[in-house]
Amino acid sequence: MSAGKVQWILLFVHLFVIPASAQQNPRPVSMNKVELGFKLDERGVARYAVSFDGRQVVSASRLGFKVKEGFVLDSNFKILKTELSSADETWKPVLGEVSSIRNNYKQLKVFLQQKEAPFLLMNIVFRVFAEGVGFRYEFPIQPSLRFFVVENELTEFNLTGDHKTFWIPGDYDSNEYLYTTSKLSEINAWKFPMLSFGRKEENMPDQHAVQTPLMMKTAEGLYLNIHEAALVNYSSMQLHVDKANYSLTASLVPDAAGNKGYLRTPANTPWRTIIVSDKAPDILNSKMILNLNEPSRIGDVSWIRPMKFMGVWWEMQIGKTSWNYTDNIDSLSANGTLVGNGRHAANTANVKRYIDFASKNGIEGLLVEGWNTGWEEWTGVYKEENFDYVTPYPDFDLEEINRYAKQKNVKMIMHNETGASAANYDRRLDTAFRLMNRYGYPAVKTGYVGKITPVGEHHDGQWMINQYIRSAEVAAKHKVMIDMHEPVRPTGLHRTWPNFVASEAGRGNEWNAFSEGSPPEHETILPFTRLMGGPMDYTPGIFKLRGYAAADPKRQMHTTLAKQLALYVTMYSPLQMAADLPENYERYPDAFQFIRDVALDWDDTKVIEAEPGDYLTIARKEKAKPNWFIGAITDENSRESTVKLDFLDRDTKYDAMIYADADKADWQTNPEAYQIRKMTVDRNTVLKLKLAKGGGAAVSIVPVK
Amino acid sequence: MSAGKVQWILLFVHLFVIPASAQQNPRPVSMNKVELGFKLDERGVARYAVSFDGRQVVSASRLGFKVKEGFVLDSNFKILKTELSSADETWKPVLGEVSSIRNNYKQLKVFLQQKEAPFLLMNIVFRVFAEGVGFRYEFPIQPSLRFFVVENELTEFNLTGDHKTFWIPGDYDSNEYLYTTSKLSEINAWKFPMLSFGRKEENMPDQHAVQTPLMMKTAEGLYLNIHEAALVNYSSMQLHVDKANYSLTASLVPDAAGNKGYLRTPANTPWRTIIVSDKAPDILNSKMILNLNEPSRIGDVSWIRPMKFMGVWWEMQIGKTSWNYTDNIDSLSANGTLVGNGRHAANTANVKRYIDFASKNGIEGLLVEGWNTGWEEWTGVYKEENFDYVTPYPDFDLEEINRYAKQKNVKMIMHNETGASAANYDRRLDTAFRLMNRYGYPAVKTGYVGKITPVGEHHDGQWMINQYIRSAEVAAKHKVMIDMHEPVRPTGLHRTWPNFVASEAGRGNEWNAFSEGSPPEHETILPFTRLMGGPMDYTPGIFKLRGYAAADPKRQMHTTLAKQLALYVTMYSPLQMAADLPENYERYPDAFQFIRDVALDWDDTKVIEAEPGDYLTIARKEKAKPNWFIGAITDENSRESTVKLDFLDRDTKYDAMIYADADKADWQTNPEAYQIRKMTVDRNTVLKLKLAKGGGAAVSIVPVK
């Protein structure tokens, strides 16, 4: 559907303006069980608080700002006026977990002014939803505040207890950490070795800083998620944890000069989001972060489509082949050409093998990494001119491969690894996308592995935040979908730039290829953390679960094969990879059938059950089709998942194909054992899905023909 | 002439290779009076020395390198072999002070290897010319040194006394300082307030660092100049002065991470140059720096031409009008447009006034600054998206102005001020130059005022060095000549990129508009310092010498009008401005005739007499014409300059027009008083030119028709 068809049902129901003369604190604003309070104390310090169902979730917490030009916007405020309004609209995402999203909130806007010269103005806008609160700062145009440098944002989130927390450390350059489940008071970011290419002092200077989305659970059983929405032209927010007082403080990622951001009035921060519920599934159901993003800026969106793809990729990840064409770029042949290492994956014959498999199995797209020159020395060094994005290696016949793919009805997906040399990519963006257009590439996967150039910038700093958006905008101009690896974690920008379909920005399946891997609980945590901001290109679908890694024959995935299938439902992404090798899929064609069948874009989503760190079961209805797909996963414990199919249509019989762990399946001892059974179901059916340790189940439900 | 026509007469006369087994120190290499010695001591430390006419100029001075990967290349070397060769070639610059340049040197190449693992290789190449020595480091391809980070270059220049020195402080971001004449031991860079937009700790951390070209004079009357040639992909070299030992040490400009450079083997440093003579004119006559640069990389150079131009410029410099269109960009009119301040210079009517004057007076080009949006907030802040390079202000009719200029046979010169937001300019380079091509702009003046973005980079660091060259290369691709303001000081790159015609990179005439100005000696020092590396866009030709500055009615130029004319000859630049306002030229049409007549590109140049800080007289012959032009200038003292015209053709009579200070002229009391006399001259004539205090004389000599 096109953005032009989005239905706007925007109702501004109330609008109270409390006049300046009153200067009184506004009354609390509530929506269902969520209540937001705002108060200015006698010193003119602004604070807010959030409660859920009468229970305080965020106690009175300070708001404020430090500006490098010498202004401290943290006290001495008066309220000029307050505005209360509300909205109730419904909009349709281009791609989504549901076809239609309701945006229903009450807004409180507090106009503040400092009481002494230069009488600075700052507004704080709160939006109260049924599932939480978003707020942001706004800086109006004013004579004494035009262009300014952010020294610090002083936002606090004062929590009410030593909550159970799912966290990763506050690395300025990487999100690819394992989640630790601990009490707030036990957080220690430095227990991890650095994953980013930098020194701890530069990239993770605060031992008690964590990334968002930060997922928590209170002793009373409340689920609490803190993140941000619409991160544009601003640095990413990390949270500094005061372990004694359970207080979190915004901590913005700095640049080479230690500055946290450069703003020009009128300006605003991203929305700070607090999602809260007594039910874990409500956290996953929340569309608050999307609702706090701006509507699509792209007019014609007809070219933005969900897409399954394979990749000449996993074979490099597991060390079977290489991205680089040569092992010694300094040693040329007698006639001055590179000498191939015989292990280069992106060669024409091998690529054609993948094209053949994808074509035969209805997988629409094919990604090829390592096709272009530069991989011999691409990361870990500040080599600015590492890639040119247009020159193929000598054994990759760009012309022929594209001809062959077209003939076989397979769409090639471009790969632009930048090695984090982002200024170089900026300079070559147009050239890179012109190449994609010439051959009709519908999508590009970009990558930002390594230390950022410009030197001193960070993946999560304002400069790079703008770079990601710039790349997405150039991609949109060229009608190319973009899937970013190693960018900042998402904040719902795929609403505004619907071609910014997915990103990695977290610890993906690939870590099982080249490291000790991720434990079985990992995929039950990710939806509550990394995926709160948007789709993740997690690259599921590994079928060969042991003995795949060239470096370590004992390495294995911490998952069963059935769980790999379930991830296609639980890990939302409209660009979704079938990540394993053709030969591994050929071993289990019946299981592969689920990957062929599963949808990527949805009319509806039902989170059946969820507990971060433990389990997750989701059912989704295919966009514009009557088909449903279910994914159920568990952690290291086996369990039985009960799914009432009461969401199915009345008076309709369905064929259900159940891809389940075999009776003796176990991620450790017997991971590839699965069983497939077919049964007829209707809305009265209750499915009992048995999940092995580290296991899962996938179900397709299609009306009987 | 085209680069294709360059005549190569390259003779490798000798080639001695001393075999590895010998491992002995090479014998000194000499050329005329200059001798170069190289020695490895028993600790394997490499040192060189330079003498002139038997007198030591640089005593044994250490050579070496520190590499951030942990290698120290400063000792423990052995000599693998040495190679001696020589060259004698003649080449023709596209534009130049002479039409043909002889490149005659002896080369000593010393192949060094460290005696312990990882047995690193480093070569040092010396070229010995009649007027000095150039040397550079080369790092061959080797297994243990591929991509590497420069921690420090350890090059020393040990001088033999407390020389008289003409220096400016080692600011990483500006060359626009007054020169101080002092002994080496008296150097104190911090006596100056910072000119660049940054803190002293960041931009001028070393109190005893100075910029090059560093001009010195020994007590024995030797003239000594230290600089570098072919600064490409490397940081600019400053010199740290050890005031007790008269030793200079290379000090490279760092980036945000404190790194001095990123290199990939095979790599080389720029050439370090030592020019020496017992005659000051020989320093100016030297083409050593050009000879150490690579030949032109541009094939068709037919579009590279000398050009005189006026500018809608000085009127902003003196505060009469403004670059910015509005005084308050935040205050829009009722219909949402900018509100003009009524002082915007680059308006269509005013530009046409300049076009009319230029057209009538045979001035080929017209620069217009402030034509494009963004000038309200363009510098002094890290505002990355400050300019877009294509959007004119509402009162600048781009289409009409270009139409009118073409009709009047005037060529518009583009202005691209970047406000030092260089990554932004990089991203918009193609767009900017496409606009120039659309309207046929033959040249662009770029500017880099302010703090560099990417944040933490410096004007003189490797990243920006590469950016300037990138800009010149994009300009060449679009067949546009480039004139850079506020880049690093030049190092002869106009040989390699002949369209990189000129730059400012020093304290230009503009400082007399908006500051206390520059003393009369300033222009006698610049040719020995700033101009050693290449042409300077000094913007001479100011006729209204008092009462021009809006901010200070008492401000005046430290020069007479005749001296302003003389600068067209003494300050070499093939792009040369007639900087004053049309109405000021209209007051003195007879004097303006010299600006109309003077050539910009030369067959020959004779430095008649020169003493840095005191005086300079130069005669030049117009390219492919029989005409000669003479410029003579003095400092605050009046003097008589004697010029024997023995360089004129035999048997030819010439009309000489002499533009001289009037008898009572004085830069302070009577600056605009001049006298013009015409006389017939031949090669036996001896001109006596009387120069007032702060005065000068200009002479045109044209064969009698």
Coordinates of N, CA and C in Angstrom, one line a residue, chain A residues 132-273:
Chain A
G132 N 2.1 3.6 28.4 CA 3.3 4.3 28.9 C 3.4 5.8 28.6
V133 N 4.5 6.3 28.7 CA 4.7 7.8 28.6 C 5.9 8.1 27.7
G134 N 5.8 9.0 26.8 CA 6.9 9.5 26.0 C 7.0 11.0 26.3
F135 N 8.3 11.5 26.4 CA 8.4 12.9 26.6 C 9.7 13.4 25.9
R136 N 9.7 14.7 25.5 CA 10.9 15.2 24.9 C 11.0 16.7 25.3
Y137 N 12.2 17.2 25.1 CA 12.4 18.6 25.3 C 12.3 19.3 23.9
E138 N 11.8 20.5 24.0 CA 11.8 21.4 22.8 C 12.4 22.7 23.1
F139 N 13.3 23.2 22.2 CA 13.9 24.5 22.3 C 13.4 25.4 21.3
P140 N 12.5 26.4 21.6 CA 12.0 27.3 20.6 C 13.1 28.3 20.1
I141 N 12.8 28.9 19.0 CA 13.7 30.0 18.5 C 13.7 31.1 19.6
Q142 N 14.8 31.6 19.9 CA 14.9 32.6 20.9 C 16.2 33.3 20.7
P143 N 16.3 34.6 21.1 CA 17.5 35.4 20.7 C 18.8 34.8 21.4
S144 N 18.7 34.3 22.6 CA 19.9 33.8 23.2 C 20.3 32.4 23.0
L145 N 19.4 31.7 22.3 CA 19.7 30.3 22.0 C 19.4 30.0 20.6
R146 N 20.4 30.1 19.8 CA 20.3 29.7 18.4 C 21.0 28.4 18.1
F147 N 22.2 28.5 17.5 CA 23.0 27.3 17.5 C 23.6 27.0 18.8
F148 N 23.5 25.8 19.3 CA 24.1 25.5 20.6 C 24.7 24.1 20.7
V149 N 25.5 23.9 21.7 CA 26.2 22.6 21.9 C 25.7 22.0 23.1
V150 N 25.2 20.7 23.0 CA 24.7 20.0 24.2 C 25.9 19.6 25.1
E151 N 25.9 20.0 26.3 CA 27.0 19.5 27.2 C 26.5 18.3 27.9
N152 N 25.2 18.3 28.3 CA 24.6 17.1 28.9 C 23.1 17.3 29.0
E153 N 22.4 16.2 28.8 CA 21.0 16.1 29.1 C 20.9 15.6 30.5
L154 N 20.1 16.2 31.3 CA 20.0 15.9 32.8 C 18.8 15.0 33.1
T155 N 18.2 14.4 32.2 CA 17.0 13.6 32.4 C 17.3 12.4 33.4
E156 N 16.4 12.3 34.4 CA 16.5 11.2 35.3 C 15.3 10.2 35.2
F157 N 15.5 9.0 35.5 CA 14.5 8.0 35.6 C 14.7 7.4 37.0
N158 N 14.0 7.9 38.0 CA 14.2 7.3 39.4 C 13.3 6.2 39.6
L159 N 13.9 5.0 39.7 CA 13.1 3.8 39.8 C 12.8 3.5 41.3
T160 N 11.9 2.6 41.5 CA 11.3 2.4 42.8 C 11.9 1.1 43.5
G161 N 12.8 0.4 42.9 CA 13.4 -0.7 43.5 C 14.5 -1.3 42.7
D162 N 15.1 -2.3 43.3 CA 16.3 -2.9 42.7 C 15.8 -4.0 41.7
H163 N 15.3 -3.5 40.6 CA 14.6 -4.4 39.6 C 15.5 -5.4 39.0
K164 N 14.9 -6.5 38.6 CA 15.5 -7.4 37.7 C 15.7 -6.7 36.3
T165 N 16.9 -6.8 35.7 CA 17.2 -6.0 34.6 C 17.9 -6.8 33.5
F166 N 17.5 -6.6 32.3 CA 18.2 -7.3 31.1 C 19.0 -6.2 30.4
W167 N 20.3 -6.3 30.6 CA 21.1 -5.2 30.1 C 22.3 -5.6 29.3
I168 N 22.8 -4.7 28.5 CA 24.1 -4.8 27.8 C 24.9 -3.5 28.1
P169 N 26.2 -3.6 28.1 CA 27.0 -2.4 28.5 C 26.9 -1.2 27.6
G170 N 27.2 -0.1 28.1 CA 27.1 1.2 27.4 C 28.3 1.4 26.5
D171 N 28.5 0.5 25.6 CA 29.6 0.7 24.6 C 29.1 1.7 23.6
Y172 N 29.9 2.7 23.2 CA 29.5 3.8 22.3 C 29.4 3.2 20.8
D173 N 29.9 2.1 20.6 CA 30.1 1.6 19.3 C 29.5 0.2 19.0
S174 N 29.0 -0.4 19.9 CA 28.5 -1.8 19.6 C 27.3 -2.2 20.5
N175 N 26.4 -2.8 19.9 CA 25.2 -3.4 20.7 C 25.3 -4.9 20.7
E176 N 26.4 -5.5 20.2 CA 26.4 -6.9 20.0 C 26.9 -7.7 21.2
Y177 N 26.3 -7.4 22.3 CA 26.7 -8.1 23.6 C 25.6 -9.1 24.0
L178 N 26.0 -10.0 24.7 CA 25.1 -10.9 25.4 C 24.3 -10.1 26.5
Y179 N 23.1 -10.4 26.7 CA 22.4 -9.8 27.8 C 22.7 -10.4 29.1
T180 N 22.9 -9.6 30.1 CA 23.0 -10.1 31.5 C 21.7 -9.8 32.2
T181 N 21.2 -10.8 32.9 CA 20.0 -10.6 33.7 C 20.5 -10.5 35.2
S182 N 20.3 -9.3 35.8 CA 20.8 -9.1 37.1 C 19.9 -8.0 37.8
K183 N 20.2 -7.8 39.0 CA 19.5 -6.7 39.7 C 20.2 -5.4 39.2
L184 N 19.5 -4.3 39.2 CA 20.0 -3.0 38.9 C 21.4 -2.8 39.6
S185 N 21.3 -3.1 40.9 CA 22.5 -2.8 41.8 C 23.7 -3.7 41.4
E186 N 23.5 -4.7 40.6 CA 24.6 -5.6 40.2 C 25.2 -5.3 38.8
I187 N 24.7 -4.2 38.2 CA 25.2 -3.9 36.9 C 26.7 -3.5 36.9
N188 N 27.4 -4.1 36.0 CA 28.9 -3.8 35.9 C 29.2 -4.0 34.4
A189 N 29.2 -2.9 33.7 CA 29.4 -3.0 32.2 C 30.8 -3.5 31.9
W190 N 31.7 -3.3 32.8 CA 33.1 -3.7 32.5 C 33.4 -5.2 32.7
K191 N 32.3 -5.9 33.1 CA 32.5 -7.4 33.2 C 32.7 -8.0 31.8
F192 N 32.3 -7.2 30.8 CA 32.5 -7.7 29.4 C 33.8 -7.1 28.8
P193 N 34.5 -7.9 28.0 CA 35.6 -7.3 27.2 C 34.9 -6.4 26.1
M194 N 35.6 -5.4 25.7 CA 35.1 -4.6 24.6 C 34.8 -5.3 23.3
L195 N 33.7 -5.0 22.7 CA 33.4 -5.6 21.4 C 33.8 -4.6 20.3
S196 N 33.7 -3.4 20.6 CA 34.0 -2.4 19.6 C 35.5 -2.2 19.5
F197 N 36.0 -1.7 18.4 CA 37.4 -1.5 18.1 C 37.9 -0.2 18.8
G198 N 38.1 -0.2 20.1 CA 38.6 1.0 20.7 C 39.0 0.7 22.1
R199 N 39.5 1.7 22.7 CA 39.9 1.5 24.1 C 38.7 1.7 25.0
K200 N 38.7 1.0 26.1 CA 37.6 1.2 27.1 C 37.4 2.6 27.5
E201 N 38.5 3.4 27.7 CA 38.4 4.7 28.1 C 37.6 5.6 27.1
E202 N 37.7 5.1 25.8 CA 37.0 5.9 24.8 C 35.6 5.4 24.5
N203 N 35.5 4.1 24.5 CA 34.2 3.6 24.0 C 33.3 3.1 25.0
M204 N 33.8 2.9 26.3 CA 32.9 2.5 27.3 C 33.4 3.0 28.7
P205 N 33.5 4.3 28.7 CA 34.2 4.9 29.9 C 33.4 4.8 31.2
D206 N 32.1 4.6 31.1 CA 31.3 4.5 32.4 C 31.0 3.1 32.7
Q207 N 31.6 2.6 33.8 CA 31.4 1.2 34.2 C 29.9 0.9 34.5
H208 N 29.2 1.9 34.8 CA 27.8 1.7 35.2 C 26.8 2.3 34.2
A209 N 27.2 2.3 32.9 CA 26.3 2.8 31.9 C 25.8 1.6 31.0
V210 N 24.6 1.6 30.7 CA 24.0 0.5 29.9 C 23.3 1.1 28.7
Q211 N 23.0 0.2 27.7 CA 22.3 0.7 26.6 C 20.8 0.6 26.8
T212 N 20.1 1.3 26.0 CA 18.6 1.0 25.9 C 18.4 0.3 24.6
P213 N 17.2 -0.3 24.4 CA 16.1 -0.4 25.3 C 16.5 -1.2 26.6
L214 N 16.2 -0.7 27.7 CA 16.5 -1.4 29.0 C 15.2 -2.0 29.5
M215 N 15.2 -3.3 29.6 CA 14.0 -4.1 30.0 C 14.2 -4.4 31.5
M216 N 13.1 -4.2 32.3 CA 13.2 -4.5 33.7 C 11.9 -5.1 34.2
K217 N 12.0 -5.8 35.3 CA 10.8 -6.4 35.9 C 10.9 -6.1 37.4
T218 N 9.8 -5.6 38.0 CA 9.9 -5.2 39.4 C 9.5 -6.4 40.2
A219 N 9.8 -6.3 41.5 CA 9.5 -7.4 42.4 C 8.0 -7.7 42.4
E220 N 7.2 -6.7 42.1 CA 5.7 -6.8 42.1 C 5.2 -7.3 40.8
G221 N 6.1 -7.6 39.9 CA 5.7 -8.2 38.6 C 5.3 -7.2 37.5
L222 N 5.7 -6.0 37.7 CA 5.5 -5.0 36.6 C 6.7 -5.1 35.6
Y223 N 6.3 -5.0 34.4 CA 7.3 -5.0 33.3 C 7.5 -3.5 32.9
L224 N 8.8 -3.2 32.7 CA 9.1 -1.7 32.5 C 10.2 -1.7 31.4
N225 N 10.0 -0.8 30.4 CA 11.0 -0.7 29.3 C 11.3 0.8 29.1
I226 N 12.5 1.1 29.1 CA 13.0 2.5 28.9 C 13.8 2.5 27.6
H227 N 13.4 3.4 26.7 CA 14.2 3.5 25.4 C 14.0 5.0 24.9
E228 N 14.1 5.1 23.6 CA 13.9 6.4 23.0 C 13.2 6.2 21.6
A229 N 12.5 7.2 21.2 CA 11.9 7.1 19.9 C 12.3 8.3 19.0
A230 N 12.4 8.1 17.7 CA 12.8 9.1 16.7 C 14.1 9.8 17.0
L231 N 15.1 9.0 17.1 CA 16.5 9.5 17.3 C 17.0 10.1 16.0
V232 N 16.9 11.4 15.9 CA 17.3 12.1 14.6 C 18.1 13.3 15.1
N233 N 19.2 13.5 14.4 CA 20.1 14.7 14.7 C 20.4 14.9 16.2
Y234 N 20.8 13.8 16.8 CA 21.0 13.8 18.3 C 21.8 12.6 18.6
S235 N 22.5 12.6 19.7 CA 23.3 11.4 20.1 C 22.4 10.4 20.8
S236 N 22.8 9.1 20.7 CA 22.1 8.0 21.3 C 22.1 8.2 22.8
M237 N 21.0 7.8 23.5 CA 20.9 7.9 24.9 C 21.3 6.6 25.6
Q238 N 22.3 6.6 26.4 CA 22.6 5.5 27.3 C 22.1 5.9 28.7
L239 N 22.1 4.9 29.6 CA 21.6 5.2 30.9 C 22.7 4.9 31.9
H240 N 23.1 5.9 32.7 CA 24.0 5.7 33.8 C 23.2 5.2 35.0
V241 N 23.6 4.1 35.6 CA 22.9 3.5 36.7 C 23.5 3.9 38.1
D242 N 22.7 4.6 38.9 CA 23.1 4.9 40.3 C 22.6 3.6 41.1
K243 N 23.6 2.8 41.4 CA 23.2 1.5 41.9 C 22.7 1.5 43.3
A244 N 23.0 2.6 44.0 CA 22.5 2.7 45.4 C 21.1 3.2 45.4
N245 N 20.8 4.2 44.5 CA 19.4 4.8 44.6 C 18.5 4.3 43.5
Y246 N 19.0 3.4 42.7 CA 18.1 2.9 41.5 C 17.7 4.0 40.6
S247 N 18.6 4.9 40.4 CA 18.3 6.1 39.6 C 19.0 6.0 38.3
L248 N 18.4 6.2 37.2 CA 19.0 6.1 35.9 C 19.1 7.6 35.4
T249 N 20.3 7.9 34.8 CA 20.4 9.2 34.2 C 20.8 9.1 32.8
A250 N 20.2 10.0 31.9 CA 20.6 10.0 30.5 C 22.0 10.3 30.3
S251 N 22.7 9.6 29.5 CA 24.1 9.8 29.2 C 24.3 9.7 27.7
L252 N 24.6 10.9 27.1 CA 24.6 10.9 25.6 C 26.0 10.6 25.1
V253 N 26.1 10.0 24.0 CA 27.3 9.6 23.4 C 28.1 10.8 22.8
P254 N 29.3 11.0 23.3 CA 30.0 12.2 22.8 C 30.8 12.1 21.5
D255 N 31.3 13.2 21.0 CA 32.1 13.1 19.8 C 33.6 13.3 20.2
A256 N 34.4 13.6 19.2 CA 35.8 13.7 19.4 C 36.2 14.8 20.3
A257 N 35.3 15.9 20.4 CA 35.6 17.0 21.2 C 34.8 16.9 22.6
G258 N 34.2 15.7 22.8 CA 33.5 15.5 24.1 C 32.1 16.2 24.0
N259 N 31.7 16.7 22.9 CA 30.4 17.3 22.8 C 29.3 16.3 22.6
K260 N 28.1 16.6 23.1 CA 27.1 15.6 23.0 C 26.1 15.8 21.9
G261 N 26.2 17.0 21.3 CA 25.3 17.3 20.2 C 25.3 18.7 19.8
Y262 N 25.0 19.0 18.6 CA 25.0 20.3 18.0 C 23.5 20.6 17.5
L263 N 22.9 21.6 18.1 CA 21.5 21.8 17.8 C 21.3 23.2 17.4
R264 N 20.2 23.4 16.6 CA 19.9 24.8 16.2 C 18.4 24.9 16.5
T265 N 18.0 26.0 17.2 CA 16.6 26.2 17.5 C 15.9 26.6 16.2
P266 N 14.7 26.2 16.0 CA 13.9 25.3 16.9 C 14.4 23.9 16.8
A267 N 14.6 23.3 18.0 CA 15.1 21.9 18.1 C 14.4 21.1 19.1
N268 N 14.5 19.8 19.0 CA 13.9 19.0 20.0 C 14.8 17.8 20.2
T269 N 14.7 17.2 21.3 CA 15.4 15.9 21.6 C 14.5 14.8 21.0
P270 N 15.1 13.6 20.9 CA 14.2 12.4 20.7 C 13.2 12.3 21.9
W271 N 12.2 11.4 21.7 CA 11.3 11.1 22.8 C 12.0 10.1 23.7
R272 N 11.9 10.4 25.0 CA 12.3 9.4 26.0 C 11.0 8.5 26.3
T273 N 11.2 7.2 26.2 CA 10.0 6.4 26.3 C 10.0 5.5 27.6

